[in-house]
Structure formats: C-alpha cells, structure tokens
mmCIF file of N, CA and C in Angstrom:
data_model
loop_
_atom_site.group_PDB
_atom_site.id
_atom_site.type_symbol
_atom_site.label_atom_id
_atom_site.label_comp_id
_atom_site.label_asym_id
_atom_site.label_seq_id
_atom_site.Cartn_x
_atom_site.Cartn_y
_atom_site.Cartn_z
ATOM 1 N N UNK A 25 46.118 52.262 91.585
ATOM 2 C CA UNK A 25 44.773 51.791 91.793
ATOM 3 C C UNK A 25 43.836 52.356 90.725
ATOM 4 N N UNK A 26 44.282 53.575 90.303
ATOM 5 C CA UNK A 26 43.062 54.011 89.464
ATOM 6 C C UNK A 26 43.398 53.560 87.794
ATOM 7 N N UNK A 27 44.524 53.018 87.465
ATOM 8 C CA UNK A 27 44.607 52.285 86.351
ATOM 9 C C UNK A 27 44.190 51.178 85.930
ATOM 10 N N UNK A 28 43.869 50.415 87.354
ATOM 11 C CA UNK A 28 43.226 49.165 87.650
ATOM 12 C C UNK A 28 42.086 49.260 87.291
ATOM 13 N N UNK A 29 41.537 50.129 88.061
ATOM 14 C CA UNK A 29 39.845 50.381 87.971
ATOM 15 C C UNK A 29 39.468 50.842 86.404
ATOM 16 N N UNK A 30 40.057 51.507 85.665
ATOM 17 C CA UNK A 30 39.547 52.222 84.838
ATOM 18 C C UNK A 30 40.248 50.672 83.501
ATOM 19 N N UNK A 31 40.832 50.014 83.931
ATOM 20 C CA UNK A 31 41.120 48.480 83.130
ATOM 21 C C UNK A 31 40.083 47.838 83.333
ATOM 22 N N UNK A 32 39.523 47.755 84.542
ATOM 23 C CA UNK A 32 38.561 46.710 84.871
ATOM 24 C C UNK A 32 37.587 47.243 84.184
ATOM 25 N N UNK A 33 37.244 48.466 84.310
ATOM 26 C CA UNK A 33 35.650 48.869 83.455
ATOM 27 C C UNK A 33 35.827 49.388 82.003
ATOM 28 N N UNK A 34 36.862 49.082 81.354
ATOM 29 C CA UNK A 34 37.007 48.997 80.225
ATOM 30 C C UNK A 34 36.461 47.476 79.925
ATOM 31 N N UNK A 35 37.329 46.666 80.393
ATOM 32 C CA UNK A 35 37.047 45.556 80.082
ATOM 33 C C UNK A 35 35.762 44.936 80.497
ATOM 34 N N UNK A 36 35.222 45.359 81.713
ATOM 35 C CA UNK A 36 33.422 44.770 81.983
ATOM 36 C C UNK A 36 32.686 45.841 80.273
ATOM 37 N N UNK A 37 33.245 46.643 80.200
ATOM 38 C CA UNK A 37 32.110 47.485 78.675
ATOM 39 C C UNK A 37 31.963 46.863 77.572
ATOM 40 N N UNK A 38 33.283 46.014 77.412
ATOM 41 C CA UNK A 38 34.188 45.527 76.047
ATOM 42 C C UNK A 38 33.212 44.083 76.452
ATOM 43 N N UNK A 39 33.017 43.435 77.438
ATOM 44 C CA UNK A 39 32.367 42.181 77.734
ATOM 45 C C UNK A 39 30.897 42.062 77.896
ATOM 46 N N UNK A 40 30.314 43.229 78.318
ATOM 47 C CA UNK A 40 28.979 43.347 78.356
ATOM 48 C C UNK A 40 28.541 44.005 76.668
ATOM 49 N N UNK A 41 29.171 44.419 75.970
ATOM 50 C CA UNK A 41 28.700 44.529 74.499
ATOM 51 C C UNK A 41 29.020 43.345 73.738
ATOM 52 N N UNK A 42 29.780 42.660 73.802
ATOM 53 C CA UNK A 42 29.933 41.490 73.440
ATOM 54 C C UNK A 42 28.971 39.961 73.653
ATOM 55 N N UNK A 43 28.933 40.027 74.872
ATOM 56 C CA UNK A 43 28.162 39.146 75.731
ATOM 57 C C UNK A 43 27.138 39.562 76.803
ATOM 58 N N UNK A 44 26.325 40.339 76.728
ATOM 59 C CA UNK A 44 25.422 40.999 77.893
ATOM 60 C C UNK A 44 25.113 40.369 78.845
ATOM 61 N N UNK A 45 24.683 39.221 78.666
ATOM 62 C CA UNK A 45 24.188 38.034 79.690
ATOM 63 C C UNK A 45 25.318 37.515 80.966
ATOM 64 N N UNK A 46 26.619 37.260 79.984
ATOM 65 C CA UNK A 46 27.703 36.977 81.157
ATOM 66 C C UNK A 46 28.634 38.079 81.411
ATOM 67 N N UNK A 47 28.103 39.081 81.222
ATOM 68 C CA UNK A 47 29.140 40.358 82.093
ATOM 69 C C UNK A 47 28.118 40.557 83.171
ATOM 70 N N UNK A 48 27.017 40.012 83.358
ATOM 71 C CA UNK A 48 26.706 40.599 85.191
ATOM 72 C C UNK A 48 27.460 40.304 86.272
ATOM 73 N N UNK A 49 27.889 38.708 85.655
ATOM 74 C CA UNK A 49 28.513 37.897 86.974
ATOM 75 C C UNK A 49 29.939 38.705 87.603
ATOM 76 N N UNK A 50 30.800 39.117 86.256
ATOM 77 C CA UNK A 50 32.034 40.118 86.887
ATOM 78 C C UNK A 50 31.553 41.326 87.352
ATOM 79 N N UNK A 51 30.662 41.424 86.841
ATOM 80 C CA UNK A 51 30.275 43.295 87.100
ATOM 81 C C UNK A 51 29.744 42.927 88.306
ATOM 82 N N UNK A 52 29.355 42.142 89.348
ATOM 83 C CA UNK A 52 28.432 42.003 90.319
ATOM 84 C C UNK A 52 30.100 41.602 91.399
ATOM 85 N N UNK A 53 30.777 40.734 90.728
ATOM 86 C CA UNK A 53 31.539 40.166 91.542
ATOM 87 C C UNK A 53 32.821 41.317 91.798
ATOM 88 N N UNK A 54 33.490 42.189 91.296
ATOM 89 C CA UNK A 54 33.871 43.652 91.479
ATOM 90 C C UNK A 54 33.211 44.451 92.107
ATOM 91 N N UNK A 55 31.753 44.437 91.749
ATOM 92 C CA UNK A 55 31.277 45.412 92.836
ATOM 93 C C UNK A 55 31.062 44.710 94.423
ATOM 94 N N UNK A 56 31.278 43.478 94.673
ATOM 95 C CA UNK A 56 31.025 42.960 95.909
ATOM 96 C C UNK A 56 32.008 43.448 96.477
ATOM 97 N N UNK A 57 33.520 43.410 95.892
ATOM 98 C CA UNK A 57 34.624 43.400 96.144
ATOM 99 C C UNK A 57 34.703 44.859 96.767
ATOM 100 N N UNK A 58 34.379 45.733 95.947
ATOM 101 C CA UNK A 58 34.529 47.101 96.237
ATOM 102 C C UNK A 58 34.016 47.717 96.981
ATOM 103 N N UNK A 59 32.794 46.952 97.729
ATOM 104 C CA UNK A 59 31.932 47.389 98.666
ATOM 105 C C UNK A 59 32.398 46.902 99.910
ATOM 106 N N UNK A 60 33.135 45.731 99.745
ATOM 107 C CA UNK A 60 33.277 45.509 100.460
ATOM 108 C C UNK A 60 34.835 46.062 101.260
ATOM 109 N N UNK A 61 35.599 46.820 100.627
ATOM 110 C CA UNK A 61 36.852 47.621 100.885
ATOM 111 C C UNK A 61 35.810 48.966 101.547
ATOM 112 N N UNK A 62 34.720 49.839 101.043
ATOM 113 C CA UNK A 62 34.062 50.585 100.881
ATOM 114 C C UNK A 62 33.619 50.321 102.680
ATOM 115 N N UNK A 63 33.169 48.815 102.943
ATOM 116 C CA UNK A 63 32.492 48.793 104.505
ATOM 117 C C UNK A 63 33.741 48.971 105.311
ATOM 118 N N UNK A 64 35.072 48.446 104.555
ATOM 119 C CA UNK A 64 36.045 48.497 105.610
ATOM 120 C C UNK A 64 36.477 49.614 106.069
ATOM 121 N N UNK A 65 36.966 50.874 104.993
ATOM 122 C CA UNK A 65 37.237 51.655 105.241
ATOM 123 C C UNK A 65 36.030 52.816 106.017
ATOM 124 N N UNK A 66 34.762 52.344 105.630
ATOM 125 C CA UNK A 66 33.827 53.323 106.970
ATOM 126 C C UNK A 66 33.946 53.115 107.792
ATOM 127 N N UNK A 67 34.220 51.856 108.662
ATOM 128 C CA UNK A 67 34.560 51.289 110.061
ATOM 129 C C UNK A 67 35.284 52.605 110.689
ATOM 130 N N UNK A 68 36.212 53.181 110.273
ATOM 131 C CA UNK A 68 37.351 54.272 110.941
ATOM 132 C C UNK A 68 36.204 54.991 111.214
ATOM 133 N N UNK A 69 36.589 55.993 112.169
ATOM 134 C CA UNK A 69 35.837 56.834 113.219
ATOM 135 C C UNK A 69 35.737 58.482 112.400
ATOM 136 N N UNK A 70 34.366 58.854 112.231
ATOM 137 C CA UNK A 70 34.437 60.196 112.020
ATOM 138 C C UNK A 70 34.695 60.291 110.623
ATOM 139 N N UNK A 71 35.256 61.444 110.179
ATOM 140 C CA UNK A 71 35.725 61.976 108.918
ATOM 141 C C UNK A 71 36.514 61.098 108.250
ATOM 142 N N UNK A 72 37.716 60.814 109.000
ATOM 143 C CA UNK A 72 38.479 59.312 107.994
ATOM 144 C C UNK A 72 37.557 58.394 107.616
ATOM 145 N N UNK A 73 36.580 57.940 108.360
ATOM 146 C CA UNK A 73 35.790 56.966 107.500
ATOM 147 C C UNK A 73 35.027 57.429 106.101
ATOM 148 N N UNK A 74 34.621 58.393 106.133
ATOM 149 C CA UNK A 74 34.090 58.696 104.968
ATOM 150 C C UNK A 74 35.154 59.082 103.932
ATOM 151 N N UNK A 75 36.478 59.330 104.002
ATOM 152 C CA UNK A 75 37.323 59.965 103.098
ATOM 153 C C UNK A 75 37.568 58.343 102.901
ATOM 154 N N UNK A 76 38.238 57.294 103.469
ATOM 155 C CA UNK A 76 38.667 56.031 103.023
ATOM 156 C C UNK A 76 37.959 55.533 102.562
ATOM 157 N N UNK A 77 36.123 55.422 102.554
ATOM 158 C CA UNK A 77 35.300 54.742 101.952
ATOM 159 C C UNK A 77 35.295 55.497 100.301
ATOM 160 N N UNK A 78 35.392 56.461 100.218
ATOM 161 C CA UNK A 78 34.418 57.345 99.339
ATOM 162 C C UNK A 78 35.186 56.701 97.539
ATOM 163 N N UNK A 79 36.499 56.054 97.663
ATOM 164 C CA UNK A 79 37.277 55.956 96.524
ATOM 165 C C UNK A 79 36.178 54.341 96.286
ATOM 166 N N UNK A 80 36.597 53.641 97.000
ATOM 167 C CA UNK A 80 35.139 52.599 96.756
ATOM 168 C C UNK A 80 34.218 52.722 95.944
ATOM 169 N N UNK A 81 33.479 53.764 96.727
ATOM 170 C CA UNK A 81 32.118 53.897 96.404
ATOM 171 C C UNK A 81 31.930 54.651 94.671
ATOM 172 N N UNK A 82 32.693 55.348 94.726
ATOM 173 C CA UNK A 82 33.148 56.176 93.282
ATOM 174 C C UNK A 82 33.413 54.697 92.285
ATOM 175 N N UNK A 83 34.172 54.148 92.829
ATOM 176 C CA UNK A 83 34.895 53.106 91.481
ATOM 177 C C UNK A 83 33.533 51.961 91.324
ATOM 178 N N UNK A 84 33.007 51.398 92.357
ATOM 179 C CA UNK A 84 31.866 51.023 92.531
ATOM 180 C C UNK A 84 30.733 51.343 90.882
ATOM 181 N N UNK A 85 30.370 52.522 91.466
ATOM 182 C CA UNK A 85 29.907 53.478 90.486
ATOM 183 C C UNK A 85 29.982 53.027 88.900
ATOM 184 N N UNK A 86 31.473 53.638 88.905
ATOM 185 C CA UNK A 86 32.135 53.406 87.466
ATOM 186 C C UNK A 86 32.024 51.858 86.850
ATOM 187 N N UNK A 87 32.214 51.163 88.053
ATOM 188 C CA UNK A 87 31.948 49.565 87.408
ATOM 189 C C UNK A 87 30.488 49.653 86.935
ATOM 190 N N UNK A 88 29.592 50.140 87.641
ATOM 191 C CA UNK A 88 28.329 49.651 86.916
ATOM 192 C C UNK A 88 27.959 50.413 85.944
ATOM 193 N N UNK A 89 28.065 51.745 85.838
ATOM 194 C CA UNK A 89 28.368 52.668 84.448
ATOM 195 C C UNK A 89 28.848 52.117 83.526
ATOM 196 N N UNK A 90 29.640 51.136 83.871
ATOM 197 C CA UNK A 90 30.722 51.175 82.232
ATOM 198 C C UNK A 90 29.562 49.741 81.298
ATOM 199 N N UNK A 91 29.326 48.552 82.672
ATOM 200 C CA UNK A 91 28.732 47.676 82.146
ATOM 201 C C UNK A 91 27.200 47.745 81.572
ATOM 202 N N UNK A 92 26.770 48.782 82.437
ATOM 203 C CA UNK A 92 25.420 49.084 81.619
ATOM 204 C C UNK A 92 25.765 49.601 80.053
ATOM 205 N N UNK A 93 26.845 50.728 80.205
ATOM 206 C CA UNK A 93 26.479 51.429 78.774
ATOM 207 C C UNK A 93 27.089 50.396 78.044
ATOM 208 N N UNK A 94 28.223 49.445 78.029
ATOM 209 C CA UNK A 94 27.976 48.582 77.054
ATOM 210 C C UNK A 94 26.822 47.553 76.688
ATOM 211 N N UNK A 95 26.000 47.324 77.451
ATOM 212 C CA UNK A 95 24.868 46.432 77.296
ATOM 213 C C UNK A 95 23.626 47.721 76.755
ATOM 214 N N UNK A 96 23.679 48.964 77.396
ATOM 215 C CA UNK A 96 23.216 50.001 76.582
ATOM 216 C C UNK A 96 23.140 49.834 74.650
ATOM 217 N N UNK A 97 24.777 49.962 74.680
ATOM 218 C CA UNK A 97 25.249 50.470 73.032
ATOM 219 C C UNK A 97 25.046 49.115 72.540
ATOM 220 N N UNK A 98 24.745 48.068 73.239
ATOM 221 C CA UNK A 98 24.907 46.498 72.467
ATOM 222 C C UNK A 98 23.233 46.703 72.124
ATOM 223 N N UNK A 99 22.592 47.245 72.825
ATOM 224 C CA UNK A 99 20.572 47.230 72.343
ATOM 225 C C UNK A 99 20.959 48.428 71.184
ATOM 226 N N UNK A 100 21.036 49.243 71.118
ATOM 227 C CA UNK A 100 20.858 50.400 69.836
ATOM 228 C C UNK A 100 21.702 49.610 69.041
ATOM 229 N N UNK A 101 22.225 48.686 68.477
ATOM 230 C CA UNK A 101 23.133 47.968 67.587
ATOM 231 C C UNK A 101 22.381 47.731 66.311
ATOM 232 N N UNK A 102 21.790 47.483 65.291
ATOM 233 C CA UNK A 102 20.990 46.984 64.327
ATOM 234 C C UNK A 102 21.018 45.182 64.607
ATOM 235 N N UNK A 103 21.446 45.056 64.654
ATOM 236 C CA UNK A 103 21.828 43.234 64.662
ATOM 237 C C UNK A 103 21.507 42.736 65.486
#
C-alpha cells in the first residue's frame, strides 16, 4: 500500500507541474477515495478506529502535498 501511495503522489507532482489546471480533478478524486476508506475505518469502536483511520488520513495528506508543491515549483518556473 505504501508504494502505491507514494506512486500516486509522485505522479499527481509530475502532473500538476506539467498541467496545473488538470491535476485537481485526480488530486481531488484520490483524496475522495481516501477519505473515504479513512470514514470506514473510524466506524470501529474506540482506539481501533482511530489506528485504522489514521493511514488514510496521513496518505490523504501526502496526496495534497505532493500536488500543491508541484503546482508550487510550476509558479517559481521563469516561463
């Protein structure tokens, strides 16, 4: 799972410096996804819910980190 994630936000960085405008739609549509594993796993009672949500919410994170700083490094560009 975490090779996945760290593919996916390579590739939303590599797409949002390239194209800024159409990397929201994946970067939005991953994070729906992930939130939505994120609501499932809080459902569990107590402490398991927060330990099953929390990988979600982290990768969550990282998706929108990665796509900002490429739309970041795509504005400081000269061109």
């Amino acid at each position: 799972m975490v090779i996945g994630i760290v593919a996916v936000c390579v590739l939303l960085a590599a797409l949002a410096f390239l194209v800024p405008r159409l990397s929201r739609r994946p970067e939005r549509g991953t994070q729906r996804t992930l939130h939505a594993g994120s609501r499932a796993g809080g459902k569990a009672p107590g402490f398991l819910g927060r330990v099953l949500s929390m990988p979600f919410r982290s990768s969550s994170k990282a998706v929108g980190r990665s796509g900002s700083a490429g739309r970041r490094a795509r504005g400081r560009m000269p061109f």
